[in-house]
PDB file of C-alpha atoms in Angstrom:
ATOM      1  CA  MET A  11     -68.334 -17.675  17.070  1.00 37.00           C
ATOM      2  CA  SER A  12     -68.002 -14.414  18.226  1.00 39.00           C
ATOM      3  CA  GLU A  13     -69.902 -13.346  21.394  1.00 47.00           C
ATOM      4  CA  ASN A  14     -71.261 -10.211  19.011  1.00 49.00           C
ATOM      5  CA  ASN A  15     -72.640 -12.437  16.048  1.00 48.00           C
ATOM      6  CA  SER A  16     -76.347 -11.784  16.057  1.00 57.00           C
ATOM      7  CA  GLN A  17     -77.034 -15.467  16.052  1.00 77.00           C
ATOM      8  CA  THR A  18     -75.647 -15.861  19.284  1.00 87.00           C
ATOM      9  CA  ALA A  19     -78.343 -15.472  22.492  1.00 91.00           C
ATOM     10  CA  VAL A  20     -76.439 -15.652  26.323  1.00 94.00           C
ATOM     11  CA  PHE A  21     -78.822 -16.406  28.890  1.00 95.00           C
ATOM     12  CA  LYS A  22     -77.898 -15.566  32.994  1.00 95.00           C
ATOM     13  CA  SER A  23     -78.581 -18.755  35.182  1.00 94.00           C
ATOM     14  CA  LYS A  24     -81.851 -18.316  37.799  1.00 94.00           C
ATOM     15  CA  ARG A  25     -80.769 -18.444  41.278  1.00 93.00           C
ATOM     16  CA  ASP A  26     -82.965 -19.489  44.264  1.00 92.00           C
ATOM     17  CA  THR A  27     -82.805 -17.567  47.398  1.00 95.00           C
ATOM     18  CA  TRP A  28     -81.605 -20.496  49.333  1.00 93.00           C
ATOM     19  CA  ILE A  29     -78.820 -21.114  46.991  1.00 92.00           C
ATOM     20  CA  THR A  30     -77.750 -17.427  47.174  1.00 94.00           C
ATOM     21  CA  ILE A  31     -78.520 -17.436  51.064  1.00 96.00           C
ATOM     22  CA  PHE A  32     -75.956 -20.263  51.179  1.00 95.00           C
ATOM     23  CA  ILE A  33     -72.985 -19.216  49.001  1.00 95.00           C
ATOM     24  CA  TRP A  34     -72.740 -15.330  50.254  1.00 96.00           C
ATOM     25  CA  THR A  35     -73.084 -16.744  54.091  1.00 97.00           C
ATOM     26  CA  SER A  36     -70.583 -19.872  53.453  1.00 96.00           C
ATOM     27  CA  ALA A  37     -68.446 -17.078  51.783  1.00 96.00           C
ATOM     28  CA  LEU A  38     -68.914 -14.401  54.820  1.00 97.00           C
ATOM     29  CA  LEU A  39     -68.122 -16.910  57.255  1.00 97.00           C
ATOM     30  CA  LEU A  40     -64.915 -17.806  55.390  1.00 96.00           C
ATOM     31  CA  CYS A  41     -63.824 -14.176  54.925  1.00 95.00           C
ATOM     32  CA  LEU A  42     -64.127 -14.248  58.971  1.00 96.00           C
ATOM     33  CA  PHE A  43     -62.240 -17.197  59.655  1.00 95.00           C
ATOM     34  CA  ALA A  44     -59.518 -15.779  57.428  1.00 96.00           C
ATOM     35  CA  TYR A  45     -59.659 -12.495  59.506  1.00 96.00           C
ATOM     36  CA  GLY A  46     -59.708 -14.684  62.982  1.00 96.00           C
ATOM     37  CA  ILE A  47     -56.441 -15.981  61.650  1.00 95.00           C
ATOM     38  CA  MET A  48     -54.801 -13.077  60.488  1.00 94.00           C
ATOM     39  CA  VAL A  49     -55.334 -11.488  64.168  1.00 95.00           C
ATOM     40  CA  SER A  50     -54.350 -14.590  66.220  1.00 94.00           C
ATOM     41  CA  PRO A  51     -50.821 -15.237  67.315  1.00 94.00           C
ATOM     42  CA  GLY A  52     -48.198 -17.021  65.506  1.00 92.00           C
ATOM     43  CA  PRO A  53     -45.920 -16.793  62.808  1.00 95.00           C
ATOM     44  CA  ILE A  54     -46.810 -14.154  59.900  1.00 95.00           C
ATOM     45  CA  ILE A  55     -45.889 -16.716  57.072  1.00 96.00           C
ATOM     46  CA  GLU A  56     -48.307 -19.876  58.302  1.00 95.00           C
ATOM     47  CA  ARG A  57     -51.391 -16.881  59.410  1.00 95.00           C
ATOM     48  CA  LEU A  58     -50.921 -15.529  55.698  1.00 96.00           C
ATOM     49  CA  PHE A  59     -50.829 -18.900  54.339  1.00 96.00           C
ATOM     50  CA  GLY A  60     -54.119 -20.067  56.474  1.00 95.00           C
ATOM     51  CA  ALA A  61     -55.800 -16.759  55.697  1.00 96.00           C
ATOM     52  CA  SER A  62     -55.125 -17.113  52.104  1.00 96.00           C
ATOM     53  CA  ILE A  63     -56.513 -20.688  51.822  1.00 97.00           C
ATOM     54  CA  ALA A  64     -59.486 -19.560  53.490  1.00 96.00           C
ATOM     55  CA  LEU A  65     -60.357 -16.775  51.523  1.00 96.00           C
ATOM     56  CA  LEU A  66     -59.600 -18.858  48.183  1.00 96.00           C
ATOM     57  CA  ILE A  67     -62.249 -21.366  49.675  1.00 96.00           C
ATOM     58  CA  GLY A  68     -64.602 -18.481  50.345  1.00 95.00           C
ATOM     59  CA  LEU A  69     -64.544 -17.172  46.961  1.00 95.00           C
ATOM     60  CA  ILE A  70     -65.362 -20.292  45.088  1.00 95.00           C
ATOM     61  CA  GLY A  71     -68.926 -20.241  45.786  1.00 93.00           C
ATOM     62  CA  PRO A  72     -69.537 -16.135  44.528  1.00 95.00           C
ATOM     63  CA  TRP A  73     -67.222 -17.340  41.635  1.00 95.00           C
ATOM     64  CA  PHE A  74     -69.750 -20.114  40.532  1.00 94.00           C
ATOM     65  CA  TRP A  75     -72.540 -17.659  41.215  1.00 93.00           C
ATOM     66  CA  PHE A  76     -71.184 -14.939  39.071  1.00 94.00           C
ATOM     67  CA  THR A  77     -69.772 -17.325  36.187  1.00 95.00           C
ATOM     68  CA  THR A  78     -73.090 -19.362  35.639  1.00 95.00           C
ATOM     69  CA  TYR A  79     -74.536 -18.971  32.191  1.00 96.00           C
ATOM     70  CA  TYR A  80     -75.780 -20.308  28.847  1.00 96.00           C
ATOM     71  CA  ARG A  81     -74.950 -19.728  25.416  1.00 96.00           C
ATOM     72  CA  ILE A  82     -76.689 -20.302  22.462  1.00 94.00           C
ATOM     73  CA  THR A  83     -75.154 -19.863  19.318  1.00 92.00           C
ATOM     74  CA  GLU A  84     -76.023 -21.721  15.776  1.00 90.00           C
ATOM     75  CA  SER A  85     -74.329 -24.933  16.405  1.00 90.00           C
ATOM     76  CA  SER A  86     -74.312 -25.353  20.233  1.00 92.00           C
ATOM     77  CA  ILE A  87     -75.045 -24.727  23.510  1.00 94.00           C
ATOM     78  CA  HIS A  88     -72.063 -23.915  25.858  1.00 96.00           C
ATOM     79  CA  LEU A  89     -72.794 -24.146  29.416  1.00 95.00           C
ATOM     80  CA  HIS A  90     -70.612 -22.412  31.983  1.00 96.00           C
ATOM     81  CA  SER A  91     -70.276 -22.474  35.417  1.00 94.00           C
ATOM     82  CA  GLY A  92     -66.796 -21.222  37.347  1.00 92.00           C
ATOM     83  CA  ILE A  93     -64.087 -23.879  36.164  1.00 92.00           C
ATOM     84  CA  PHE A  94     -67.066 -26.201  34.162  1.00 94.00           C
ATOM     85  CA  HIS A  95     -67.678 -25.777  30.792  1.00 95.00           C
ATOM     86  CA  LYS A  96     -69.558 -28.027  28.421  1.00 93.00           C
ATOM     87  CA  GLU A  97     -70.356 -27.688  24.649  1.00 94.00           C
ATOM     88  CA  LEU A  98     -73.544 -29.710  23.419  1.00 93.00           C
ATOM     89  CA  ASN A  99     -73.830 -29.806  20.038  1.00 93.00           C
ATOM     90  CA  ILE A 100     -77.695 -28.532  18.848  1.00 91.00           C
ATOM     91  CA  THR A 101     -77.845 -31.521  16.648  1.00 90.00           C
ATOM     92  CA  ASP A 102     -76.838 -33.879  19.422  1.00 91.00           C
ATOM     93  CA  ILE A 103     -79.849 -32.586  21.653  1.00 90.00           C
ATOM     94  CA  LYS A 104     -82.789 -35.454  21.675  1.00 90.00           C
ATOM     95  CA  GLY A 105     -85.048 -33.464  23.890  1.00 87.00           C
ATOM     96  CA  VAL A 106     -85.671 -30.622  26.600  1.00 89.00           C
ATOM     97  CA  THR A 107     -88.024 -30.522  28.857  1.00 87.00           C
ATOM     98  CA  PHE A 108     -88.991 -28.521  32.127  1.00 81.00           C
ATOM     99  CA  LYS A 109     -89.948 -31.478  34.055  1.00 69.00           C
ATOM    100  CA  GLY A 110     -87.272 -33.427  34.447  1.00 58.00           C
ATOM    101  CA  ASP A 111     -86.223 -36.658  36.217  1.00 58.00           C
ATOM    102  CA  GLY A 112     -84.294 -35.141  38.263  1.00 66.00           C
ATOM    103  CA  SER A 113     -80.853 -36.066  37.486  1.00 71.00           C
ATOM    104  CA  GLY A 114     -78.242 -34.858  34.924  1.00 74.00           C
ATOM    105  CA  TYR A 115     -75.368 -32.785  35.390  1.00 81.00           C
ATOM    106  CA  SER A 116     -76.111 -29.282  36.851  1.00 87.00           C
ATOM    107  CA  PHE A 117     -75.311 -25.970  35.553  1.00 89.00           C
ATOM    108  CA  ALA A 118     -78.332 -24.528  37.554  1.00 89.00           C
ATOM    109  CA  PHE A 119     -78.737 -22.441  40.920  1.00 88.00           C
ATOM    110  CA  SER A 120     -82.416 -23.106  40.790  1.00 88.00           C
ATOM    111  CA  GLY A 121     -84.856 -26.443  41.297  1.00 85.00           C
ATOM    112  CA  ASP A 122     -86.646 -24.786  38.538  1.00 84.00           C
ATOM    113  CA  SER A 123     -84.500 -26.334  35.733  1.00 88.00           C
ATOM    114  CA  ILE A 124     -84.671 -27.296  32.411  1.00 90.00           C
ATOM    115  CA  HIS A 125     -83.450 -31.123  31.521  1.00 89.00           C
ATOM    116  CA  ILE A 126     -81.805 -31.328  28.346  1.00 90.00           C
ATOM    117  CA  GLU A 127     -81.442 -34.767  27.014  1.00 89.00           C
ATOM    118  CA  VAL A 128     -78.299 -35.006  24.924  1.00 90.00           C
ATOM    119  CA  GLU A 129     -77.216 -38.429  22.754  1.00 89.00           C
ATOM    120  CA  GLY A 130     -74.453 -40.056  24.309  1.00 85.00           C
ATOM    121  CA  SER A 131     -74.895 -38.746  27.463  1.00 84.00           C
ATOM    122  CA  ILE A 132     -77.065 -40.912  29.951  1.00 85.00           C
ATOM    123  CA  ARG A 133     -77.775 -38.531  32.507  1.00 87.00           C
ATOM    124  CA  GLY A 134     -78.092 -35.271  30.686  1.00 88.00           C
ATOM    125  CA  TYR A 135     -77.731 -31.801  31.626  1.00 91.00           C
ATOM    126  CA  LYS A 136     -79.390 -29.271  33.894  1.00 91.00           C
ATOM    127  CA  VAL A 137     -79.925 -25.746  33.391  1.00 93.00           C
ATOM    128  CA  SER A 138     -82.252 -22.839  34.936  1.00 92.00           C
ATOM    129  CA  PRO A 139     -82.165 -19.855  32.599  1.00 94.00           C
ATOM    130  CA  LEU A 140     -83.613 -16.781  34.261  1.00 92.00           C
ATOM    131  CA  ASP A 141     -85.416 -16.444  30.983  1.00 91.00           C
ATOM    132  CA  ARG A 142     -86.963 -19.792  30.513  1.00 88.00           C
ATOM    133  CA  ARG A 143     -89.320 -19.114  27.435  1.00 88.00           C
ATOM    134  CA  GLY A 144     -87.098 -17.532  25.288  1.00 91.00           C
ATOM    135  CA  PHE A 145     -83.939 -19.866  26.021  1.00 91.00           C
ATOM    136  CA  MET A 146     -86.885 -22.576  24.383  1.00 89.00           C
ATOM    137  CA  ILE A 147     -87.623 -20.337  21.861  1.00 89.00           C
ATOM    138  CA  ALA A 148     -83.670 -19.392  21.318  1.00 90.00           C
ATOM    139  CA  LEU A 149     -82.881 -23.078  21.094  1.00 90.00           C
ATOM    140  CA  ASP A 150     -85.681 -23.616  18.870  1.00 87.00           C
ATOM    141  CA  GLY A 151     -84.858 -21.425  16.177  1.00 87.00           C
ATOM    142  CA  MET A 152     -81.204 -22.847  15.981  1.00 87.00           C
ATOM    143  CA  SER A 153     -82.377 -26.691  15.652  1.00 86.00           C
ATOM    144  CA  ASP A 154     -83.747 -28.085  12.755  1.00 84.00           C
ATOM    145  CA  HIS A 155     -84.607 -31.128  14.083  1.00 87.00           C
ATOM    146  CA  LEU A 156     -86.773 -30.122  17.707  1.00 86.00           C
ATOM    147  CA  GLN A 157     -90.011 -28.050  17.709  1.00 84.00           C
ATOM    148  CA  ILE A 158     -91.740 -26.521  20.749  1.00 82.00           C
ATOM    149  CA  CYS A 159     -94.710 -28.760  22.107  1.00 82.00           C
ATOM    150  CA  GLU A 160     -96.292 -26.883  25.062  1.00 82.00           C
ATOM    151  CA  ASP A 161     -93.434 -26.307  27.211  1.00 80.00           C
ATOM    152  CA  ASP A 162     -90.637 -28.603  25.873  1.00 80.00           C
ATOM    153  CA  LEU A 163     -88.922 -29.425  22.730  1.00 79.00           C
ATOM    154  CA  VAL A 164     -89.596 -32.466  21.142  1.00 83.00           C
ATOM    155  CA  PRO A 165     -88.049 -34.201  18.112  1.00 82.00           C
ATOM    156  CA  LEU A 166     -90.083 -32.745  15.127  1.00 78.00           C
ATOM    157  CA  ALA A 167     -92.880 -35.584  13.917  1.00 69.00           C
ATOM    158  CA  THR A 168     -92.028 -37.773  11.043  1.00 57.00           C
ATOM    159  CA  SER A 169     -94.830 -38.364   8.633  1.00 45.00           C
TER     160      SER A 169
END
């Protein structure tokens, strides 16, 4: 489905202050380490190799920080963070709660996360959309088998 489709909603990840400080401090320290390698004595090839490795490692955190988002389409939720991608079929979702049990494969940069319980997954998935309410409303609009109940999405009650 095209990104421009009106039935697609994209949500950025909420980022806690502590994780932001950790990621950017780590990146800065690794850049300084790479600089230290470059100005040290020794063969230029070895220094370039060492500095390149340090810079690449230092860029991993910011890469995840910038590329974590969640896209809801008519049929799926696409979780994206750095090199990790997961597509969840909306029909496989058993429930979405604000108060998960703490487990789950994390695509979240915040402790204030939502737990998505999925058919076939023992642990489920954690996400931390900046607009939590909008995320739940968009997901509710795309699913025929879930309904909003207080702050959660639960299976429709069968009569």
